[in-house]
Amino acid sequence: MTLSGLEIWRIEKLQAVPVPRESHGRFFIGDSYVILKTTALKNGSFRHDIHYWLGKDTSQDEAGTAAIKTVELDAALGGRAVQYREVQGNETEKFLSYFKPCIIPEEGGVASGFRHAEVNEREHVTRLFVCRGKHTVHVKEVLFARSSLNHDDIFILDTKSKIFQFNGSNSSIQERAKALEVVQYLKDTNHEGKCDVGAVEDGKLMADADAGEFWGLLGGFAPLPRKTFSEINGKDPAFSSKLICINKGQIVPVDCDVLTRELLDSTKCYLLDCGSEIYVWMGRETLLEERKRAGSAAEELLREGNRSKSHVIRLMEGFETVIFRSKFSKWPKKADAIVSDESRGKVTALLKRQGLNVKGLAKAAPVKEEPQPQIDCTGNLQVWRVNGSEKAFLSFSEQCKFYSGDCYIFQYSYPGDDGEECLIGTWFGKKSVQEERTTAISFSSKMIESLKFQAVMVRLYEGKEPAEFFSIFQNLVIFKGGVSTGYKKFVSENSIEDDTYSENGVALFRIQGSGPENMQAIQVDTVTTSLNSSYCYLLHDGDTVFTWIGNLSSSMDQELAERQLDVIKPNLQSRMLKEGSEYDQFWKLIGVKSEYPSQKIAKDQESDPHLFSCTFSKGVLKVGEIFNFTQDDLMTEDVFILDCHSCVFVWVGQHVDTKMRAQALSIGEKFLELDILMENSSQEMPVYIITEGSEPQFFTRFFIWDSAKSAMHGNSFERRLSIVKDGVKPKIDKPKRRPTASSHTGRSSVPDKSQRTRSMSFSPDRVRVRGRSPAFNALAANFENPNARNLSTPPPALRKPSPKPISPESAKPPPRAASIAAISASFERPRPTLIPKSIKGTMLSLEANIGILCFKRFAYPFCCFDVKRAMMQTNPNLKQASLDQR
């Protein structure tokens, strides 16, 4: 998520005056402020959140001016912003997340008659603060006295030479850890980072020096009262929401049993009173003055009910928050609102005259979409097919051939930043049976447990695979039907016609992918409507093969179709058909010609990520969003969910109990079922289970990540205290990850460097008969444009098959695979950080005089034309005449 920054104005003499950036986060209790938070989204638009903050001693005029300026600023931004009323001491978590770790309002004010407190730099005033909050910290200064303490909260005593943190006995470890961030803030701000820090545990009396010193400053120890304090943001569960219409200044309650979207009229404003929050909904066709009156009505409602701590949130039609929409029954899918540039320009000019600088905020600039990072492709892959209640290991030649009626388990070990990393996944075909899905999950869970939870687990459904999956398998073919006993039993018991692929029958394959290292052939229904002008297809009827080329397909698509033909029908020649010039025989095979689509099949696009803390008990999942999240928000005692729309990550801390850890996948599936963000997300979205300390790069990219933090000793409080108190670097809790082999195969899942490459050839024993030499294929394998690749993403590397159990079939050397891998490696550009060491037994040399590619053990004839092209590509300075002489 890209944060585009803050703009803050203070109300002075009923005007909005910009606050210098170096003073952001500094608030005075006698003032009112307007805060604009602008966030650039992945779709190229801006999200605006406007908050107006009211100090406890601000004047009524200043508070009213701040509310009005907020409405005007929203209008200048096209009515797209969500507006929040913030009261000192009761700020929303979203507001506090802008000023981590906390805000501590200061004495003083401008128009209220106060002067900002000027403290002598040499004089330090001892202050006592109370801290509340597990994810964002509410800090309030209290009377420096023993009577201010209690058992439920955390208190920070800031003295001239030392800062003490007193942990109430009823406070949680997470709250204590978050309070230490405030201690660090005070240490840096008030003591230039140089002072002692002491932690005092409630009930330890005079057990240690810190406790004795702390109680001595408070006049000695005395028992604390048992009376608990109510939660600062406590909500009244018994409050019934009320909808109120505001039309031409008149307040009219709306009588309804169920809240529905149809009750809201675009020409009016409404109040939705939920007790702790009052929402002001403003119709798209309302005037600016009507919106101001609606905001004033909400303020009046708070004064009449003596509800000064309730939040007021104002929203424009079309830009409602998820929480607001969740109050209604079956809210329709969110649609973009139309914004008038003319009206926005008029109000922008008005605000400029009034001192509001809104330049550059009214329009959104497109944000360049970064490609999804790819997992390292130089690892070791093992695949099993679930067969009833068992699993069967697949040979190298079969591990990239899946069936839609089956379930598969794969284990992929690959080099990571902190040693070998491991990904264990399950893949469910569209027509696979539930029993085998359950078996697959059970086997993969046992494999994770055998690796001491130092591997990532992922649950995948056919058609919803992430980019990492395709990068691992490189060349994947998905056939119809199934070969497992579970699928066969399901078909026979339900009298369903078995549509399992037969190489002697009629079959149609859609070819897709981004290059030789990421391509798939998907068997589809053999009907005209399965065609798409943006793709290439392979159609075969026994030994008769057609390659259908869509008019909107690229040269890359056509090359991938040629490559996939080597897998599906390696010994046959294909007839190439351009869209619009098909043979009658082609239409007889797929049926009557009819309309078919031309647009690429839409995939779930990654959107701005959202982080949620969660608790799961008795099948009930409760979540809370963490705004502007960082790695420090991931507490080792908790479970968190990161939702990026295209997939869901369930992060499990090292100190999570065993029962909760075992329910991680259920938590992710329940999260998808609840559809927290109301995005109509598919319940078949990929779900990753990640244990703290084993975070892969495709997860950590959403953070500014320090791997040492997730590998420290102790709980969250102990880790943070070691840094704040001693200023030490994080201590590594365990050695680098190096998963052991699965006991099912007896093979090492962590190959040495010489074994890290798997050949990009599709089958070690396939035969090419169509006159294309290995040199030509080596060139084709490198047609990807290197300038288009994300520099942070490792380029695809050549790979060779992982070791497999010795069998009559596997004992034979694969000369074709080794030969082509060697040729491809010779034409690769140097990539010293990723390309493995030279493969033994494949020393390549060009013997131009006799026209043979010579290997140490193998020889293969080639086409001179192909070699000439290969040499020119690798050395552009060679001239054509020179090559002809050679």
Short mmCIF file of C-alpha atoms in Angstrom, two decimals, residues 346-623:
data_model
loop_
_atom_site.label_atom_id
_atom_site.label_comp_id
_atom_site.label_asym_id
_atom_site.label_seq_id
_atom_site.Cartn_x
_atom_site.Cartn_y
_atom_site.Cartn_z
CA LYS A 346 -15.21 26.16 -8.15
CA VAL A 347 -14.94 24.96 -4.56
CA THR A 348 -11.18 24.46 -4.88
CA ALA A 349 -10.80 28.10 -5.87
CA LEU A 350 -13.00 29.11 -2.91
CA LEU A 351 -10.86 27.14 -0.45
CA LYS A 352 -7.68 28.64 -1.83
CA ARG A 353 -9.02 32.10 -1.05
CA GLN A 354 -9.75 30.90 2.48
CA GLY A 355 -6.23 29.59 3.04
CA LEU A 356 -6.68 25.89 2.23
CA ASN A 357 -3.96 24.64 -0.09
CA VAL A 358 -5.52 21.78 -2.04
CA LYS A 359 -3.21 21.88 -5.04
CA GLY A 360 -2.52 18.44 -6.43
CA LEU A 361 -5.13 16.72 -4.29
CA ALA A 362 -8.22 17.08 -6.46
CA LYS A 363 -7.24 14.61 -9.14
CA ALA A 364 -5.71 11.18 -8.94
CA ALA A 365 -2.61 10.17 -10.84
CA PRO A 366 -2.34 6.65 -12.19
CA VAL A 367 -0.14 4.32 -10.21
CA LYS A 368 2.08 1.92 -12.10
CA GLU A 369 1.03 -1.64 -11.37
CA GLU A 370 3.95 -3.78 -10.31
CA PRO A 371 3.97 -7.39 -11.47
CA GLN A 372 3.49 -10.05 -8.88
CA PRO A 373 6.81 -11.36 -7.61
CA GLN A 374 7.78 -14.87 -8.67
CA ILE A 375 9.01 -17.58 -6.39
CA ASP A 376 12.55 -18.81 -7.03
CA CYS A 377 12.31 -21.45 -9.75
CA THR A 378 15.59 -23.29 -9.07
CA GLY A 379 14.12 -25.55 -6.39
CA ASN A 380 13.15 -29.17 -5.98
CA LEU A 381 9.57 -30.29 -6.71
CA GLN A 382 7.78 -33.43 -5.55
CA VAL A 383 4.15 -34.23 -6.41
CA TRP A 384 1.65 -36.82 -5.18
CA ARG A 385 -1.82 -37.70 -6.43
CA VAL A 386 -4.42 -38.50 -3.77
CA ASN A 387 -5.82 -41.93 -4.47
CA GLY A 388 -8.72 -42.65 -2.12
CA SER A 389 -7.24 -42.56 1.38
CA GLU A 390 -3.65 -42.88 0.13
CA LYS A 391 -1.27 -40.79 -1.92
CA ALA A 392 0.79 -41.94 -4.89
CA PHE A 393 4.11 -40.35 -5.83
CA LEU A 394 4.31 -39.03 -9.41
CA SER A 395 7.40 -39.43 -11.56
CA PHE A 396 9.04 -36.40 -13.09
CA SER A 397 7.39 -36.99 -16.46
CA GLU A 398 3.94 -37.07 -14.82
CA GLN A 399 4.19 -34.41 -12.10
CA CYS A 400 3.00 -31.59 -14.36
CA LYS A 401 -0.04 -33.45 -15.69
CA PHE A 402 -3.12 -32.88 -13.54
CA TYR A 403 -6.71 -34.11 -13.85
CA SER A 404 -9.75 -31.99 -12.89
CA GLY A 405 -11.31 -34.91 -11.03
CA ASP A 406 -8.31 -35.49 -8.77
CA CYS A 407 -6.52 -33.85 -5.84
CA TYR A 408 -2.77 -33.35 -5.65
CA ILE A 409 -0.16 -32.55 -3.00
CA PHE A 410 3.10 -30.86 -3.86
CA GLN A 411 6.23 -30.03 -1.88
CA TYR A 412 8.59 -27.43 -3.27
CA SER A 413 11.93 -26.63 -1.60
CA TYR A 414 13.90 -23.67 -2.87
CA PRO A 415 16.71 -21.32 -1.80
CA GLY A 416 15.57 -18.29 0.21
CA ASP A 417 17.20 -15.29 1.84
CA ASP A 418 17.62 -17.11 5.17
CA GLY A 419 18.32 -20.62 3.92
CA GLU A 420 16.16 -23.24 2.26
CA GLU A 421 12.44 -22.51 2.24
CA CYS A 422 9.60 -24.92 1.66
CA LEU A 423 6.09 -24.65 0.25
CA ILE A 424 3.61 -27.49 0.71
CA GLY A 425 0.34 -27.19 -1.16
CA THR A 426 -2.86 -28.96 -2.09
CA TRP A 427 -4.56 -28.57 -5.47
CA PHE A 428 -8.24 -29.45 -5.82
CA GLY A 429 -9.60 -30.15 -9.30
CA LYS A 430 -13.01 -28.70 -10.12
CA LYS A 431 -14.62 -32.14 -10.11
CA SER A 432 -12.60 -33.72 -7.29
CA VAL A 433 -14.54 -35.39 -4.48
CA GLN A 434 -14.72 -34.02 -0.93
CA GLU A 435 -13.28 -37.18 0.63
CA GLU A 436 -10.05 -36.82 -1.33
CA ARG A 437 -9.87 -33.10 -0.59
CA THR A 438 -10.04 -33.89 3.12
CA THR A 439 -7.36 -36.55 2.69
CA ALA A 440 -5.11 -34.10 0.87
CA ILE A 441 -5.43 -31.52 3.65
CA SER A 442 -4.68 -34.19 6.26
CA PHE A 443 -1.53 -35.37 4.47
CA SER A 444 -0.24 -31.82 3.88
CA SER A 445 -0.88 -30.89 7.54
CA LYS A 446 1.17 -33.88 8.68
CA MET A 447 3.97 -32.88 6.30
CA ILE A 448 3.96 -29.35 7.75
CA GLU A 449 4.05 -30.74 11.27
CA SER A 450 6.95 -33.06 10.39
CA LEU A 451 8.88 -29.96 9.29
CA LYS A 452 8.16 -28.34 12.68
CA PHE A 453 5.87 -25.79 11.01
CA GLN A 454 8.82 -24.21 9.19
CA ALA A 455 7.11 -24.56 5.83
CA VAL A 456 4.33 -22.54 4.18
CA MET A 457 1.08 -24.32 3.41
CA VAL A 458 -1.31 -23.29 0.62
CA ARG A 459 -4.75 -24.56 -0.39
CA LEU A 460 -5.54 -24.11 -4.08
CA TYR A 461 -8.54 -24.70 -6.31
CA GLU A 462 -8.41 -25.25 -10.05
CA GLY A 463 -8.88 -21.94 -11.86
CA LYS A 464 -7.75 -19.85 -8.86
CA GLU A 465 -4.04 -20.64 -8.87
CA PRO A 466 -1.60 -17.81 -7.98
CA ALA A 467 1.41 -16.85 -10.08
CA GLU A 468 3.75 -18.67 -7.70
CA PHE A 469 2.05 -21.99 -8.50
CA PHE A 470 2.55 -21.64 -12.24
CA SER A 471 6.16 -20.53 -11.71
CA ILE A 472 6.85 -23.72 -9.77
CA PHE A 473 5.32 -26.08 -12.32
CA GLN A 474 6.43 -24.03 -15.36
CA ASN A 475 4.61 -26.24 -17.88
CA LEU A 476 1.27 -27.55 -16.64
CA VAL A 477 -1.36 -29.57 -18.46
CA ILE A 478 -4.80 -30.02 -16.90
CA PHE A 479 -6.90 -32.84 -18.36
CA LYS A 480 -10.59 -33.49 -17.88
CA GLY A 481 -11.81 -36.33 -15.69
CA GLY A 482 -9.76 -38.20 -13.13
CA VAL A 483 -7.71 -41.33 -12.58
CA SER A 484 -7.97 -41.67 -8.78
CA THR A 485 -10.12 -44.36 -7.18
CA GLY A 486 -12.17 -41.71 -5.43
CA TYR A 487 -13.18 -40.05 -8.70
CA LYS A 488 -13.90 -43.38 -10.45
CA LYS A 489 -16.10 -44.44 -7.54
CA PHE A 490 -17.93 -41.12 -7.61
CA VAL A 491 -18.63 -41.44 -11.34
CA SER A 492 -19.84 -45.01 -11.13
CA GLU A 493 -22.08 -44.52 -8.07
CA ASN A 494 -23.74 -41.43 -9.54
CA SER A 495 -24.07 -42.81 -13.09
CA ILE A 496 -22.18 -39.82 -14.48
CA GLU A 497 -20.53 -40.24 -17.85
CA ASP A 498 -16.78 -40.48 -17.40
CA ASP A 499 -15.19 -37.62 -19.39
CA THR A 500 -11.59 -38.54 -18.53
CA TYR A 501 -9.14 -37.50 -21.24
CA SER A 502 -8.19 -40.07 -23.85
CA GLU A 503 -5.31 -39.45 -26.22
CA ASN A 504 -7.20 -41.38 -28.91
CA GLY A 505 -10.37 -39.30 -28.58
CA VAL A 506 -11.40 -35.75 -29.34
CA ALA A 507 -10.01 -33.05 -27.01
CA LEU A 508 -9.65 -29.26 -27.07
CA PHE A 509 -6.95 -27.40 -25.08
CA ARG A 510 -6.68 -23.67 -24.39
CA ILE A 511 -3.06 -22.50 -24.27
CA GLN A 512 -2.15 -19.72 -21.84
CA GLY A 513 0.86 -18.34 -20.02
CA SER A 514 3.49 -15.64 -20.08
CA GLY A 515 6.48 -17.54 -21.42
CA PRO A 516 8.29 -20.87 -21.52
CA GLU A 517 8.75 -20.80 -17.76
CA ASN A 518 5.04 -20.19 -17.17
CA MET A 519 2.63 -21.89 -19.56
CA GLN A 520 -0.45 -24.05 -19.24
CA ALA A 521 -2.65 -26.20 -21.46
CA ILE A 522 -6.19 -26.47 -20.07
CA GLN A 523 -8.59 -29.01 -21.54
CA VAL A 524 -11.99 -27.36 -22.15
CA ASP A 525 -15.32 -28.54 -23.49
CA THR A 526 -15.10 -29.43 -27.16
CA VAL A 527 -17.64 -26.82 -28.26
CA THR A 528 -17.42 -23.58 -30.20
CA THR A 529 -18.18 -21.40 -27.16
CA SER A 530 -14.92 -22.58 -25.57
CA LEU A 531 -12.93 -20.67 -28.19
CA ASN A 532 -11.59 -17.18 -27.51
CA SER A 533 -9.91 -14.86 -30.00
CA SER A 534 -7.24 -13.92 -27.44
CA TYR A 535 -5.85 -17.45 -27.15
CA CYS A 536 -4.43 -20.31 -29.17
CA TYR A 537 -5.94 -23.81 -29.01
CA LEU A 538 -4.92 -27.36 -29.74
CA LEU A 539 -7.60 -29.71 -31.07
CA HIS A 540 -6.96 -33.37 -31.69
CA ASP A 541 -9.00 -36.33 -32.85
CA GLY A 542 -6.69 -39.26 -32.31
CA ASP A 543 -3.72 -38.60 -34.60
CA THR A 544 -5.30 -35.60 -36.33
CA VAL A 545 -4.13 -32.35 -34.70
CA PHE A 546 -5.10 -28.71 -35.35
CA THR A 547 -3.52 -25.56 -33.91
CA TRP A 548 -6.13 -22.77 -33.88
CA ILE A 549 -4.68 -19.26 -33.67
CA GLY A 550 -6.98 -16.51 -32.41
CA ASN A 551 -6.82 -13.19 -34.21
CA LEU A 552 -5.98 -11.37 -30.95
CA SER A 553 -3.34 -13.86 -29.80
CA SER A 554 0.33 -12.88 -29.74
CA SER A 555 3.40 -14.47 -31.26
CA MET A 556 4.24 -15.65 -27.75
CA ASP A 557 0.91 -17.47 -27.53
CA GLN A 558 1.68 -19.21 -30.82
CA GLU A 559 5.11 -20.24 -29.59
CA LEU A 560 3.60 -21.64 -26.40
CA ALA A 561 1.12 -23.64 -28.47
CA GLU A 562 4.03 -25.19 -30.36
CA ARG A 563 5.71 -26.09 -27.09
CA GLN A 564 2.57 -27.60 -25.58
CA LEU A 565 2.11 -29.72 -28.68
CA ASP A 566 5.37 -31.41 -27.72
CA VAL A 567 3.72 -32.53 -24.49
CA ILE A 568 0.23 -33.51 -25.65
CA LYS A 569 1.07 -34.96 -29.07
CA PRO A 570 4.88 -35.09 -29.30
CA ASN A 571 5.14 -37.32 -32.36
CA LEU A 572 2.59 -35.65 -34.61
CA GLN A 573 2.52 -32.72 -37.00
CA SER A 574 -0.20 -30.13 -36.44
CA ARG A 575 -2.23 -28.23 -39.03
CA MET A 576 -2.14 -24.52 -38.30
CA LEU A 577 -5.48 -22.67 -38.64
CA LYS A 578 -5.92 -18.91 -38.42
CA GLU A 579 -9.19 -17.72 -36.97
CA GLY A 580 -11.63 -17.23 -39.83
CA SER A 581 -9.94 -19.72 -42.18
CA GLU A 582 -10.79 -23.03 -40.49
CA TYR A 583 -11.36 -26.33 -42.32
CA ASP A 584 -14.78 -27.96 -42.34
CA GLN A 585 -13.24 -30.88 -40.49
CA PHE A 586 -12.37 -28.53 -37.62
CA TRP A 587 -15.99 -27.39 -37.20
CA LYS A 588 -17.28 -30.96 -37.43
CA LEU A 589 -15.14 -31.84 -34.42
CA ILE A 590 -16.27 -28.97 -32.15
CA GLY A 591 -19.80 -28.48 -33.41
CA VAL A 592 -21.77 -25.77 -35.15
CA LYS A 593 -20.01 -22.44 -35.44
CA SER A 594 -21.46 -19.85 -33.07
CA GLU A 595 -20.49 -16.69 -31.16
CA TYR A 596 -17.55 -16.92 -28.76
CA PRO A 597 -15.70 -14.34 -26.61
CA SER A 598 -12.68 -12.33 -27.64
CA GLN A 599 -11.49 -10.83 -24.34
CA LYS A 600 -8.87 -12.44 -22.12
CA ILE A 601 -10.31 -14.40 -19.22
CA ALA A 602 -10.36 -12.07 -16.21
CA LYS A 603 -8.27 -13.08 -13.22
CA ASP A 604 -8.48 -11.86 -9.65
CA GLN A 605 -6.30 -8.77 -9.52
CA GLU A 606 -4.29 -7.94 -6.45
CA SER A 607 -5.64 -4.87 -4.66
CA ASP A 608 -4.51 -2.83 -1.69
CA PRO A 609 -3.86 -5.22 1.22
CA HIS A 610 -5.79 -5.18 4.49
CA LEU A 611 -4.48 -6.64 7.74
CA PHE A 612 -6.85 -8.07 10.34
CA SER A 613 -6.30 -9.39 13.85
CA CYS A 614 -8.57 -12.32 14.61
CA THR A 615 -9.87 -14.54 17.36
CA PHE A 616 -11.56 -17.87 16.67
CA SER A 617 -13.63 -19.65 19.30
CA LYS A 618 -16.40 -22.25 18.97
CA GLY A 619 -16.54 -21.72 15.22
CA VAL A 620 -17.05 -17.95 15.55
CA LEU A 621 -14.46 -15.68 13.91
CA LYS A 622 -14.04 -12.09 15.10
CA VAL A 623 -11.76 -9.74 13.22
#
